[in-house]
Amino acid sequence: MDAFTDILSEVSGYLSTLGASITLPFLIAIFGLILGQKVPQAIRAGLLIGVGFIGINLVIGLMGTQVGPAATGIAESLGVNLTTIDVGWPSSAAIAFGSTVGAIIIPLGLVVNIVLLATGLTRTFNIDLWNFWHTALVGALVAAVTESFWLGIAAAAVHMTVVLALADLSAPWIQKYFGFPDISFPHGTSVPYIAFAAPLNWLFDRIPGFNRLHADPTTIQKRFGVFGEAMILGFVLGILLGILGFGFDDPRGDSIAILTLAVSLAAVMVLLPRMVSLLMEGLIPISESAKTFVERRFPGRKFYIGLDAAIAVGQPAVLATSLVLVPVTVVVAVALAPLGNTVLPLVDLATIPFIVAIMVPIFRGNIVRSVIGGAIVIGIGLFIATATAGSFTQIAQSAGFELPDGATRISSLVDGANPLTGLFFGASQMGGWTIGVLAVLALGFAFAVSRVERRRDVARKAAAEAELEATQRERASEPPQPAEA
């Protein structure tokens, strides 16, 4: 068993070192062949996905490079020393895949998914293999707390079950808002926030005055014309963020930094959607093949294809919300320092689009609601990241990760601050038995969601039949047209 685990660990570590943009083309191409695609089609789809990820990472890297110094400047100007360093999702993924749980997470995740599909407890067939690392990180945290590899594996399986159920639950919002038919997002960063966004949106709808505020990109552009365009919005937000982060102590140098940041964020608003379109070009044929593959084996049942939330981060409302949340997140972190927060958001400021990717559709693209909701969940998440930082640092060092100079504790905004991470971490601290309780609750939740989905199907079918009957009655009541001479 140890030899087998060591081999899987080596393979997992190698894939982690390659990174998503190199690993995914190979995994997706192999997956495409399994799904029945021809070799040229599978290779082309895999390479397009790799190119798309490289493009997305370049644009997000540009955003992170420009935003990071401004965020640090805001924190320094407010005079707060936050000691836990946000190392970002790339480091978190490497730590997760380098853990003992990460060594077998891809086969484990696929087995869990297939079992849930076969039993009708999920509709999502998750082909987003790279992002299984989110599940691996939760499993590794539980293994570190309980000092049990097997409890870590069990926690990973339960986490995957919850993520798939949440993906099913949020799929109607995703499909309607983004226009992605039969798609869901079983993304460990994005999907847990439905638990906050749905009740918050219900609350916002009941606040007089606020419930009539329309602040979606289309409304903003109609009201402000060219100044409401995504590119102009990015430029303006860059100016404001630069002023807050750099000030004007050195007029020449600071003005250069501010303008560079402004143009860079304008570029992000233009380039990211185009990089996403490349990713989609590769994902669509794989998605269609996966749908055919599953429908052939489970005839008569409805399925969703689980994709990376990266295909949504280029949407204007998601991007605009994320840019506004950058300075808001830093200010929230500073404001919560006296209450116990020790995390300085840094690297993962550029990945806020993934945090809000599912929240924005639930808020119907309303940027004001999305920013308020995002600030609330990030504020809660900072306390989670602070609480998990010790164990996060422990598994990082066990996986061979070198801490940044001067850092003693690390975490991340993406997964260290994630509500599911907090749930599993908190439960495991009470004892290994809690993982069994979570397993029962997760299966119950998946069953409840499947019942909701079936009721939705019945309602949709009834509505379609009623519309068809109405159309037929209307046609029957029309007077016959005279025959042409």
CSV table of C-alpha atoms in Angstrom, one decimal:
chain,number,residue,atom,x,y,z
A,1,MET,CA,0.0,0.0,0.0
A,2,ASP,CA,2.8,2.4,0.9
A,3,ALA,CA,4.6,1.7,-2.4
A,4,PHE,CA,1.3,2.3,-4.4
A,5,THR,CA,0.7,5.5,-2.5
A,6,ASP,CA,4.3,6.6,-3.1
A,7,ILE,CA,3.9,6.0,-6.9
A,8,LEU,CA,0.6,8.0,-6.9
A,9,SER,CA,2.3,10.8,-4.9
A,10,GLU,CA,5.1,11.0,-7.4
A,11,VAL,CA,2.7,11.2,-10.3
A,12,SER,CA,0.5,13.8,-8.5
A,13,GLY,CA,3.6,15.9,-7.6
A,14,TYR,CA,4.8,15.8,-11.2
A,15,LEU,CA,1.3,16.9,-12.5
A,16,SER,CA,1.3,19.7,-9.9
A,17,THR,CA,4.7,20.9,-11.0
A,18,LEU,CA,3.5,21.0,-14.6
A,19,GLY,CA,0.6,23.2,-13.6
A,20,ALA,CA,-3.0,23.4,-14.9
A,21,SER,CA,-2.1,24.9,-18.3
A,22,ILE,CA,0.1,21.9,-19.2
A,23,THR,CA,-1.6,19.1,-17.2
A,24,LEU,CA,-5.1,19.9,-18.4
A,25,PRO,CA,-4.4,19.4,-22.1
A,26,PHE,CA,-3.1,15.9,-21.5
A,27,LEU,CA,-5.9,15.0,-19.0
A,28,ILE,CA,-8.6,16.4,-21.3
A,29,ALA,CA,-7.2,14.8,-24.4
A,30,ILE,CA,-7.2,11.4,-22.7
A,31,PHE,CA,-10.6,12.1,-21.3
A,32,GLY,CA,-11.9,13.0,-24.8
A,33,LEU,CA,-10.5,9.7,-26.2
A,34,ILE,CA,-12.3,7.8,-23.4
A,35,LEU,CA,-15.5,9.7,-24.2
A,36,GLY,CA,-15.2,8.5,-27.8
A,37,GLN,CA,-13.6,11.4,-29.6
A,38,LYS,CA,-11.2,10.9,-32.5
A,39,VAL,CA,-7.5,11.5,-31.8
A,40,PRO,CA,-7.3,14.8,-33.7
A,41,GLN,CA,-10.4,16.2,-32.0
A,42,ALA,CA,-9.2,15.2,-28.6
A,43,ILE,CA,-5.8,16.7,-29.1
A,44,ARG,CA,-7.2,19.9,-30.5
A,45,ALA,CA,-9.7,20.3,-27.6
A,46,GLY,CA,-6.9,19.7,-25.0
A,47,LEU,CA,-4.5,22.2,-26.6
A,48,LEU,CA,-7.2,24.9,-26.9
A,49,ILE,CA,-8.0,24.4,-23.2
A,50,GLY,CA,-4.3,24.7,-22.4
A,51,VAL,CA,-4.0,27.8,-24.5
A,52,GLY,CA,-7.1,29.3,-22.8
A,53,PHE,CA,-5.7,28.6,-19.4
A,54,ILE,CA,-2.4,30.1,-20.2
A,55,GLY,CA,-4.2,33.2,-21.5
A,56,ILE,CA,-6.4,33.5,-18.4
A,57,ASN,CA,-3.4,33.0,-16.1
A,58,LEU,CA,-1.4,35.6,-17.9
A,59,VAL,CA,-4.3,38.1,-17.6
A,60,ILE,CA,-4.9,37.2,-13.9
A,61,GLY,CA,-1.2,37.3,-13.3
A,62,LEU,CA,-1.1,40.9,-14.8
A,63,MET,CA,-3.9,41.8,-12.5
A,64,GLY,CA,-2.2,40.3,-9.5
A,65,THR,CA,1.2,41.9,-10.3
A,66,GLN,CA,-0.4,45.3,-10.6
A,67,VAL,CA,-3.0,45.0,-7.7
A,68,GLY,CA,-0.6,43.4,-5.2
A,69,PRO,CA,1.6,46.5,-4.5
A,70,ALA,CA,-1.5,48.8,-4.3
A,71,ALA,CA,-3.1,46.5,-1.8
A,72,THR,CA,0.0,46.3,0.3
A,73,GLY,CA,0.2,50.1,0.1
A,74,ILE,CA,-3.4,50.4,1.4
A,75,ALA,CA,-2.6,48.1,4.3
A,76,GLU,CA,0.6,50.0,5.2
A,77,SER,CA,-1.1,53.3,5.0
A,78,LEU,CA,-3.7,52.1,7.5
A,79,GLY,CA,-0.9,51.0,9.8
A,80,VAL,CA,-1.9,47.4,10.4
A,81,ASN,CA,0.5,44.5,10.5
A,82,LEU,CA,-1.2,41.3,9.3
A,83,THR,CA,1.1,38.3,9.9
A,84,THR,CA,-0.5,35.4,8.0
A,85,ILE,CA,0.5,35.6,4.3
A,86,ASP,CA,-1.9,34.8,1.5
A,87,VAL,CA,0.2,32.6,-0.8
A,88,GLY,CA,-2.5,32.3,-3.5
A,89,TRP,CA,-4.2,29.4,-5.3
A,90,PRO,CA,-1.1,28.2,-7.3
A,91,SER,CA,0.7,27.5,-4.1
A,92,SER,CA,-2.4,26.0,-2.5
A,93,ALA,CA,-2.9,23.7,-5.5
A,94,ALA,CA,0.8,22.5,-5.3
A,95,ILE,CA,0.4,21.9,-1.5
A,96,ALA,CA,-2.9,20.0,-2.1
A,97,PHE,CA,-1.5,17.7,-4.9
A,98,GLY,CA,1.7,17.2,-2.9
A,99,SER,CA,-0.2,15.9,0.1
A,100,THR,CA,-0.9,12.2,0.8
A,101,VAL,CA,-4.6,12.8,0.0
A,102,GLY,CA,-3.7,14.6,-3.2
A,103,ALA,CA,-1.9,11.6,-4.5
A,104,ILE,CA,-5.1,9.7,-5.1
A,105,ILE,CA,-7.6,12.5,-5.4
A,106,ILE,CA,-8.3,12.2,-9.2
A,107,PRO,CA,-9.3,8.5,-9.2
A,108,LEU,CA,-11.1,9.0,-5.9
A,109,GLY,CA,-13.1,12.0,-7.2
A,110,LEU,CA,-14.1,10.1,-10.4
A,111,VAL,CA,-15.3,7.1,-8.4
A,112,VAL,CA,-17.4,9.2,-6.1
A,113,ASN,CA,-18.9,11.1,-9.1
A,114,ILE,CA,-19.7,7.9,-11.0
A,115,VAL,CA,-21.3,6.3,-7.9
A,116,LEU,CA,-23.5,9.4,-7.3
A,117,LEU,CA,-24.5,9.5,-10.9
A,118,ALA,CA,-25.4,5.9,-10.9
A,119,THR,CA,-27.6,6.3,-7.8
A,120,GLY,CA,-29.2,9.5,-9.0
A,121,LEU,CA,-27.8,11.6,-6.2
A,122,THR,CA,-26.2,14.0,-8.7
A,123,ARG,CA,-26.7,15.2,-12.2
A,124,THR,CA,-23.2,16.7,-12.6
A,125,PHE,CA,-20.6,14.8,-14.5
A,126,ASN,CA,-17.5,16.7,-13.4
A,127,ILE,CA,-14.8,16.8,-16.1
A,128,ASP,CA,-12.9,19.6,-14.3
A,129,LEU,CA,-10.3,17.2,-13.1
A,130,TRP,CA,-7.6,19.8,-12.3
A,131,ASN,CA,-9.8,21.5,-9.7
A,132,PHE,CA,-10.1,18.3,-7.7
A,133,TRP,CA,-7.2,19.9,-5.8
A,134,HIS,CA,-9.8,21.9,-3.7
A,135,THR,CA,-11.1,18.6,-2.4
A,136,ALA,CA,-7.6,17.3,-1.8
A,137,LEU,CA,-6.8,20.3,0.3
A,138,VAL,CA,-9.8,19.8,2.5
A,139,GLY,CA,-8.9,16.1,2.9
A,140,ALA,CA,-5.3,17.0,3.7
A,141,LEU,CA,-6.4,19.5,6.4
A,142,VAL,CA,-8.6,16.9,8.0
A,143,ALA,CA,-5.8,14.3,7.8
A,144,ALA,CA,-3.5,16.8,9.5
A,145,VAL,CA,-5.9,17.6,12.3
A,146,THR,CA,-7.0,14.0,13.0
A,147,GLU,CA,-3.6,12.5,12.2
A,148,SER,CA,-5.4,9.9,10.0
A,149,PHE,CA,-4.8,9.4,6.3
A,150,TRP,CA,-8.1,7.4,6.0
A,151,LEU,CA,-10.2,10.1,7.7
A,152,GLY,CA,-8.6,12.6,5.2
A,153,ILE,CA,-9.7,10.3,2.3
A,154,ALA,CA,-13.2,10.0,3.8
A,155,ALA,CA,-13.4,13.8,4.2
A,156,ALA,CA,-12.4,14.3,0.6
A,157,ALA,CA,-15.1,11.9,-0.6
A,158,VAL,CA,-17.7,13.8,1.5
A,159,HIS,CA,-16.5,17.1,0.3
A,160,MET,CA,-16.8,16.0,-3.3
A,161,THR,CA,-20.4,14.9,-2.6
A,162,VAL,CA,-21.3,18.3,-1.2
A,163,VAL,CA,-19.7,20.2,-4.1
A,164,LEU,CA,-21.6,18.1,-6.6
A,165,ALA,CA,-24.9,18.7,-4.8
A,166,LEU,CA,-24.2,22.4,-4.7
A,167,ALA,CA,-23.3,22.4,-8.4
A,168,ASP,CA,-26.7,20.8,-9.1
A,169,LEU,CA,-28.5,23.3,-6.9
A,170,SER,CA,-26.9,26.3,-8.5
A,171,ALA,CA,-27.0,25.0,-12.1
A,172,PRO,CA,-30.3,26.8,-13.0
A,173,TRP,CA,-28.8,30.2,-12.1
A,174,ILE,CA,-25.7,29.4,-14.1
A,175,GLN,CA,-27.5,28.2,-17.1
A,176,LYS,CA,-30.0,31.1,-17.2
A,177,TYR,CA,-27.6,34.0,-16.5
A,178,PHE,CA,-24.5,32.9,-18.5
A,179,GLY,CA,-26.5,31.1,-21.2
A,180,PHE,CA,-24.7,27.8,-20.7
A,181,PRO,CA,-27.2,25.0,-21.4
A,182,ASP,CA,-26.7,21.8,-19.3
A,183,ILE,CA,-23.6,23.2,-17.5
A,184,SER,CA,-22.8,23.4,-13.8
A,185,PHE,CA,-19.8,24.6,-11.8
A,186,PRO,CA,-18.6,22.0,-9.3
A,187,HIS,CA,-15.7,24.4,-8.5
A,188,GLY,CA,-14.5,24.2,-5.0
A,189,THR,CA,-13.8,27.9,-4.8
A,190,SER,CA,-17.0,29.2,-6.3
A,191,VAL,CA,-19.9,26.9,-5.6
A,192,PRO,CA,-20.0,27.0,-1.7
A,193,TYR,CA,-20.9,30.7,-1.8
A,194,ILE,CA,-24.4,29.8,-3.0
A,195,ALA,CA,-25.2,29.1,0.7
A,196,PHE,CA,-24.6,32.9,1.4
A,197,ALA,CA,-25.8,34.5,-1.9
A,198,ALA,CA,-29.2,32.9,-2.0
A,199,PRO,CA,-30.4,34.1,1.4
A,200,LEU,CA,-28.7,37.5,1.0
A,201,ASN,CA,-30.5,38.0,-2.3
A,202,TRP,CA,-33.8,37.1,-0.6
A,203,LEU,CA,-33.0,39.7,2.0
A,204,PHE,CA,-32.0,42.4,-0.5
A,205,ASP,CA,-35.3,41.8,-2.4
A,206,ARG,CA,-37.2,42.8,0.8
A,207,ILE,CA,-35.3,46.1,1.6
A,208,PRO,CA,-37.5,49.0,0.4
A,209,GLY,CA,-35.8,51.2,-2.1
A,210,PHE,CA,-32.7,49.0,-2.3
A,211,ASN,CA,-34.8,46.3,-4.1
A,212,ARG,CA,-35.4,48.7,-6.9
A,213,LEU,CA,-31.8,49.6,-7.5
A,214,HIS,CA,-30.7,48.3,-10.9
A,215,ALA,CA,-26.9,48.1,-11.2
A,216,ASP,CA,-26.2,45.5,-13.8
A,217,PRO,CA,-23.6,46.3,-16.6
A,218,THR,CA,-26.3,46.8,-19.2
A,219,THR,CA,-28.2,49.4,-17.1
A,220,ILE,CA,-24.9,51.1,-16.1
A,221,GLN,CA,-23.8,51.4,-19.8
A,222,LYS,CA,-27.2,52.7,-20.9
A,223,ARG,CA,-27.1,55.3,-18.1
A,224,PHE,CA,-23.4,56.4,-18.5
A,225,GLY,CA,-22.8,55.6,-22.2
A,226,VAL,CA,-19.1,55.0,-23.1
A,227,PHE,CA,-18.2,55.6,-19.4
A,228,GLY,CA,-20.2,52.6,-18.5
A,229,GLU,CA,-18.2,50.2,-20.7
A,230,ALA,CA,-16.1,47.5,-19.0
A,231,MET,CA,-12.8,48.9,-20.3
A,232,ILE,CA,-13.5,52.4,-19.0
A,233,LEU,CA,-14.8,51.0,-15.7
A,234,GLY,CA,-11.5,49.1,-15.3
A,235,PHE,CA,-9.5,52.2,-16.0
A,236,VAL,CA,-11.5,54.3,-13.5
A,237,LEU,CA,-11.3,51.7,-10.8
A,238,GLY,CA,-7.5,51.4,-11.4
A,239,ILE,CA,-7.1,55.2,-10.9
A,240,LEU,CA,-9.0,55.0,-7.6
A,241,LEU,CA,-7.2,51.9,-6.4
A,242,GLY,CA,-3.8,53.5,-7.4
A,243,ILE,CA,-4.6,56.7,-5.5
A,244,LEU,CA,-5.5,54.7,-2.4
A,245,GLY,CA,-2.5,52.4,-2.7
A,246,PHE,CA,0.3,54.7,-3.9
A,247,GLY,CA,-0.7,58.2,-2.9
A,248,PHE,CA,1.2,61.2,-4.2
A,249,ASP,CA,4.3,61.5,-2.1
A,250,ASP,CA,6.4,61.2,-5.3
A,251,PRO,CA,4.2,62.9,-7.9
A,252,ARG,CA,6.2,61.6,-10.9
A,253,GLY,CA,6.7,58.0,-9.7
A,254,ASP,CA,3.3,57.6,-8.2
A,255,SER,CA,1.5,59.0,-11.2
A,256,ILE,CA,3.3,56.5,-13.4
A,257,ALA,CA,2.3,53.6,-11.0
A,258,ILE,CA,-1.3,54.8,-10.9
A,259,LEU,CA,-1.7,55.2,-14.7
A,260,THR,CA,0.0,51.8,-15.3
A,261,LEU,CA,-2.4,50.1,-12.9
A,262,ALA,CA,-5.4,51.9,-14.5
A,263,VAL,CA,-4.4,50.8,-18.1
A,264,SER,CA,-3.6,47.3,-16.8
A,265,LEU,CA,-7.0,46.9,-15.3
A,266,ALA,CA,-8.6,48.2,-18.4
A,267,ALA,CA,-6.7,45.6,-20.3
A,268,VAL,CA,-7.9,42.9,-17.9
A,269,MET,CA,-11.5,43.9,-18.6
A,270,VAL,CA,-11.0,43.5,-22.4
A,271,LEU,CA,-8.6,40.5,-22.5
A,272,LEU,CA,-10.0,38.2,-19.9
A,273,PRO,CA,-13.3,37.6,-21.8
A,274,ARG,CA,-11.4,36.9,-25.0
A,275,MET,CA,-9.2,34.3,-23.2
A,276,VAL,CA,-12.3,32.7,-21.8
A,277,SER,CA,-13.7,32.3,-25.3
A,278,LEU,CA,-10.6,30.3,-26.3
A,279,LEU,CA,-11.1,28.1,-23.2
A,280,MET,CA,-14.8,27.6,-24.2
A,281,GLU,CA,-13.8,26.7,-27.7
A,282,GLY,CA,-11.9,23.7,-26.4
A,283,LEU,CA,-14.4,22.8,-23.6
A,284,ILE,CA,-17.6,22.8,-25.7
A,285,PRO,CA,-16.7,19.6,-27.8
A,286,ILE,CA,-15.5,17.8,-24.7
A,287,SER,CA,-18.7,18.9,-22.9
A,288,GLU,CA,-20.8,17.6,-25.8
A,289,SER,CA,-19.0,14.3,-25.9
A,290,ALA,CA,-19.3,13.9,-22.2
A,291,LYS,CA,-23.0,14.5,-22.4
A,292,THR,CA,-23.4,11.9,-25.2
A,293,PHE,CA,-21.3,9.4,-23.2
A,294,VAL,CA,-23.4,9.8,-20.0
A,295,GLU,CA,-26.8,9.8,-21.8
A,296,ARG,CA,-25.9,6.6,-23.6
A,297,ARG,CA,-25.2,4.9,-20.3
A,298,PHE,CA,-28.1,6.5,-18.4
A,299,PRO,CA,-30.9,6.9,-21.0
A,300,GLY,CA,-33.8,9.1,-20.1
A,301,ARG,CA,-32.0,11.0,-17.4
A,302,LYS,CA,-31.0,14.7,-17.4
A,303,PHE,CA,-27.3,15.5,-16.8
A,304,TYR,CA,-25.1,18.6,-16.4
A,305,ILE,CA,-21.5,18.7,-17.4
A,306,GLY,CA,-19.3,20.1,-14.7
A,307,LEU,CA,-16.9,22.7,-15.9
A,308,ASP,CA,-14.4,25.2,-14.4
A,309,ALA,CA,-15.8,28.5,-13.2
A,310,ALA,CA,-13.1,30.1,-15.3
A,311,ILE,CA,-15.5,30.2,-18.2
A,312,ALA,CA,-17.6,32.7,-16.2
A,313,VAL,CA,-14.8,35.1,-14.9
A,314,GLY,CA,-14.8,37.2,-18.1
A,315,GLN,CA,-18.4,38.2,-17.8
A,316,PRO,CA,-18.6,42.0,-17.2
A,317,ALA,CA,-20.6,42.0,-13.9
A,318,VAL,CA,-18.2,39.3,-12.5
A,319,LEU,CA,-15.1,41.4,-13.5
A,320,ALA,CA,-16.5,44.7,-12.3
A,321,THR,CA,-17.6,43.3,-9.0
A,322,SER,CA,-14.1,41.7,-8.5
A,323,LEU,CA,-12.2,44.9,-9.3
A,324,VAL,CA,-14.4,46.9,-6.8
A,325,LEU,CA,-13.8,44.2,-4.2
A,326,VAL,CA,-10.0,44.4,-4.4
A,327,PRO,CA,-9.7,47.6,-2.2
A,328,VAL,CA,-12.8,46.6,-0.3
A,329,THR,CA,-11.2,43.3,0.7
A,330,VAL,CA,-8.0,44.9,2.0
A,331,VAL,CA,-10.0,47.5,4.0
A,332,VAL,CA,-12.2,44.7,5.4
A,333,ALA,CA,-9.0,42.7,6.4
A,334,VAL,CA,-7.6,45.8,8.2
A,335,ALA,CA,-10.9,46.6,9.9
A,336,LEU,CA,-11.2,43.0,11.2
A,337,ALA,CA,-7.7,42.9,12.5
A,338,PRO,CA,-8.7,44.1,16.0
A,339,LEU,CA,-11.3,41.3,16.1
A,340,GLY,CA,-8.7,38.6,15.4
A,341,ASN,CA,-8.0,38.5,11.6
A,342,THR,CA,-4.3,37.9,10.9
A,343,VAL,CA,-4.6,37.3,7.1
A,344,LEU,CA,-3.3,39.9,4.6
A,345,PRO,CA,-5.1,39.2,1.3
A,346,LEU,CA,-2.4,39.5,-1.4
A,347,VAL,CA,-1.8,36.9,-4.2
A,348,ASP,CA,-5.5,35.8,-4.3
A,349,LEU,CA,-6.8,39.3,-4.8
A,350,ALA,CA,-6.5,38.5,-8.5
A,351,THR,CA,-8.8,35.4,-8.1
A,352,ILE,CA,-11.7,37.2,-6.5
A,353,PRO,CA,-13.6,36.6,-9.8
A,354,PHE,CA,-13.8,32.9,-8.9
A,355,ILE,CA,-15.2,33.7,-5.5
A,356,VAL,CA,-18.1,35.8,-6.9
A,357,ALA,CA,-18.6,33.7,-10.1
A,358,ILE,CA,-21.8,32.0,-8.8
A,359,MET,CA,-22.9,34.9,-6.5
A,360,VAL,CA,-23.3,37.3,-9.4
A,361,PRO,CA,-25.9,35.2,-11.3
A,362,ILE,CA,-27.9,34.8,-8.0
A,363,PHE,CA,-27.8,38.6,-7.6
A,364,ARG,CA,-28.9,38.9,-11.3
A,365,GLY,CA,-25.8,40.7,-12.3
A,366,ASN,CA,-26.4,43.6,-9.8
A,367,ILE,CA,-22.9,44.9,-9.1
A,368,VAL,CA,-23.9,46.7,-5.9
A,369,ARG,CA,-25.5,43.6,-4.4
A,370,SER,CA,-22.6,41.5,-5.5
A,371,VAL,CA,-20.0,43.8,-3.9
A,372,ILE,CA,-21.9,43.9,-0.6
A,373,GLY,CA,-22.4,40.1,-0.7
A,374,GLY,CA,-18.8,39.6,-1.6
A,375,ALA,CA,-17.5,41.8,1.2
A,376,ILE,CA,-19.6,39.8,3.7
A,377,VAL,CA,-18.4,36.4,2.6
A,378,ILE,CA,-14.8,37.5,2.4
A,379,GLY,CA,-15.0,39.0,5.8
A,380,ILE,CA,-16.3,35.7,7.2
A,381,GLY,CA,-13.7,33.9,5.2
A,382,LEU,CA,-10.8,35.8,6.7
A,383,PHE,CA,-11.6,34.5,10.1
A,384,ILE,CA,-11.7,30.9,8.6
A,385,ALA,CA,-8.4,31.5,7.0
A,386,THR,CA,-6.9,32.7,10.3
A,387,ALA,CA,-8.3,29.7,12.2
A,388,THR,CA,-6.9,27.2,9.6
A,389,ALA,CA,-3.6,28.9,9.1
A,390,GLY,CA,-1.7,26.7,11.5
A,391,SER,CA,-2.8,23.4,9.9
A,392,PHE,CA,-2.5,25.0,6.4
A,393,THR,CA,1.1,25.8,7.2
A,394,GLN,CA,1.7,22.3,8.5
A,395,ILE,CA,0.5,20.5,5.4
A,396,ALA,CA,2.4,23.0,3.3
A,397,GLN,CA,5.7,22.1,5.0
A,398,SER,CA,4.9,18.4,4.9
A,399,ALA,CA,4.4,18.7,1.1
A,400,GLY,CA,7.9,20.4,0.8
A,401,PHE,CA,6.6,23.9,0.3
A,402,GLU,CA,9.1,26.6,1.3
A,403,LEU,CA,7.5,29.5,3.3
A,404,PRO,CA,8.1,33.0,2.0
A,405,ASP,CA,10.9,34.9,3.6
A,406,GLY,CA,9.9,36.1,7.1
A,407,ALA,CA,6.6,34.2,7.1
A,408,THR,CA,5.7,31.8,9.9
A,409,ARG,CA,2.1,31.2,8.9
A,410,ILE,CA,0.4,31.0,5.5
A,411,SER,CA,-3.1,30.6,4.1
A,412,SER,CA,-5.0,31.6,1.0
A,413,LEU,CA,-8.1,33.7,0.2
A,414,VAL,CA,-9.4,31.1,-2.3
A,415,ASP,CA,-9.4,27.9,-0.1
A,416,GLY,CA,-8.1,28.9,3.3
A,417,ALA,CA,-11.1,31.2,3.6
A,418,ASN,CA,-13.6,28.9,2.0
A,419,PRO,CA,-16.7,28.1,4.1
A,420,LEU,CA,-16.5,24.4,3.3
A,421,THR,CA,-12.9,24.4,4.4
A,422,GLY,CA,-14.0,26.0,7.7
A,423,LEU,CA,-16.9,23.4,8.1
A,424,PHE,CA,-14.6,20.4,7.6
A,425,PHE,CA,-11.8,21.9,9.7
A,426,GLY,CA,-14.0,22.8,12.5
A,427,ALA,CA,-15.8,19.4,12.5
A,428,SER,CA,-12.5,17.4,12.5
A,429,GLN,CA,-11.3,19.3,15.5
A,430,MET,CA,-14.1,17.8,17.5
A,431,GLY,CA,-13.0,14.3,16.6
A,432,GLY,CA,-12.9,11.8,13.7
A,433,TRP,CA,-16.5,10.7,14.3
A,434,THR,CA,-17.7,14.0,12.9
A,435,ILE,CA,-16.6,13.0,9.4
A,436,GLY,CA,-19.2,10.2,9.6
A,437,VAL,CA,-21.8,12.7,10.7
A,438,LEU,CA,-20.9,15.0,7.8
A,439,ALA,CA,-21.1,12.0,5.4
A,440,VAL,CA,-24.7,11.3,6.5
A,441,LEU,CA,-25.6,15.0,6.2
A,442,ALA,CA,-23.9,15.2,2.8
A,443,LEU,CA,-25.9,12.2,1.4
A,444,GLY,CA,-29.1,13.6,2.8
A,445,PHE,CA,-28.4,17.0,1.2
A,446,ALA,CA,-27.6,15.4,-2.1
A,447,PHE,CA,-30.9,13.4,-1.9
A,448,ALA,CA,-32.8,16.6,-1.1
A,449,VAL,CA,-31.3,18.5,-4.0
A,450,SER,CA,-32.1,15.6,-6.3
A,451,ARG,CA,-35.8,15.8,-5.2
A,452,VAL,CA,-35.7,19.6,-5.9
A,453,GLU,CA,-34.3,18.9,-9.3
A,454,ARG,CA,-37.1,16.4,-10.1
A,455,ARG,CA,-39.7,18.9,-9.0
A,456,ARG,CA,-38.1,21.5,-11.3
A,457,ASP,CA,-38.3,19.0,-14.2
A,458,VAL,CA,-42.0,18.4,-13.5
A,459,ALA,CA,-42.7,22.1,-13.4
A,460,ARG,CA,-40.7,22.7,-16.6
A,461,LYS,CA,-42.5,19.9,-18.4
A,462,ALA,CA,-45.9,21.2,-17.2
A,463,ALA,CA,-45.1,24.7,-18.4
A,464,ALA,CA,-43.9,23.4,-21.8
A,465,GLU,CA,-47.1,21.4,-22.2
A,466,ALA,CA,-49.3,24.3,-21.2
A,467,GLU,CA,-47.5,26.6,-23.7
A,468,LEU,CA,-47.9,24.0,-26.4
A,469,GLU,CA,-51.6,23.6,-25.6
A,470,ALA,CA,-52.1,27.3,-25.7
A,471,THR,CA,-50.4,27.6,-29.0
A,472,GLN,CA,-52.6,24.8,-30.4
A,473,ARG,CA,-55.8,26.4,-29.2
A,474,GLU,CA,-54.7,29.7,-30.7
A,475,ARG,CA,-54.1,28.2,-34.0
A,476,ALA,CA,-57.4,26.2,-33.9
A,477,SER,CA,-59.3,29.5,-33.2
A,478,GLU,CA,-57.9,31.3,-36.1
A,479,PRO,CA,-60.2,31.5,-39.2
A,480,PRO,CA,-59.1,29.4,-42.1
A,481,GLN,CA,-57.2,31.3,-44.7
A,482,PRO,CA,-58.8,31.6,-48.2
A,483,ALA,CA,-57.1,29.5,-50.8
A,484,GLU,CA,-55.0,31.3,-53.3
A,485,ALA,CA,-56.5,31.7,-56.8
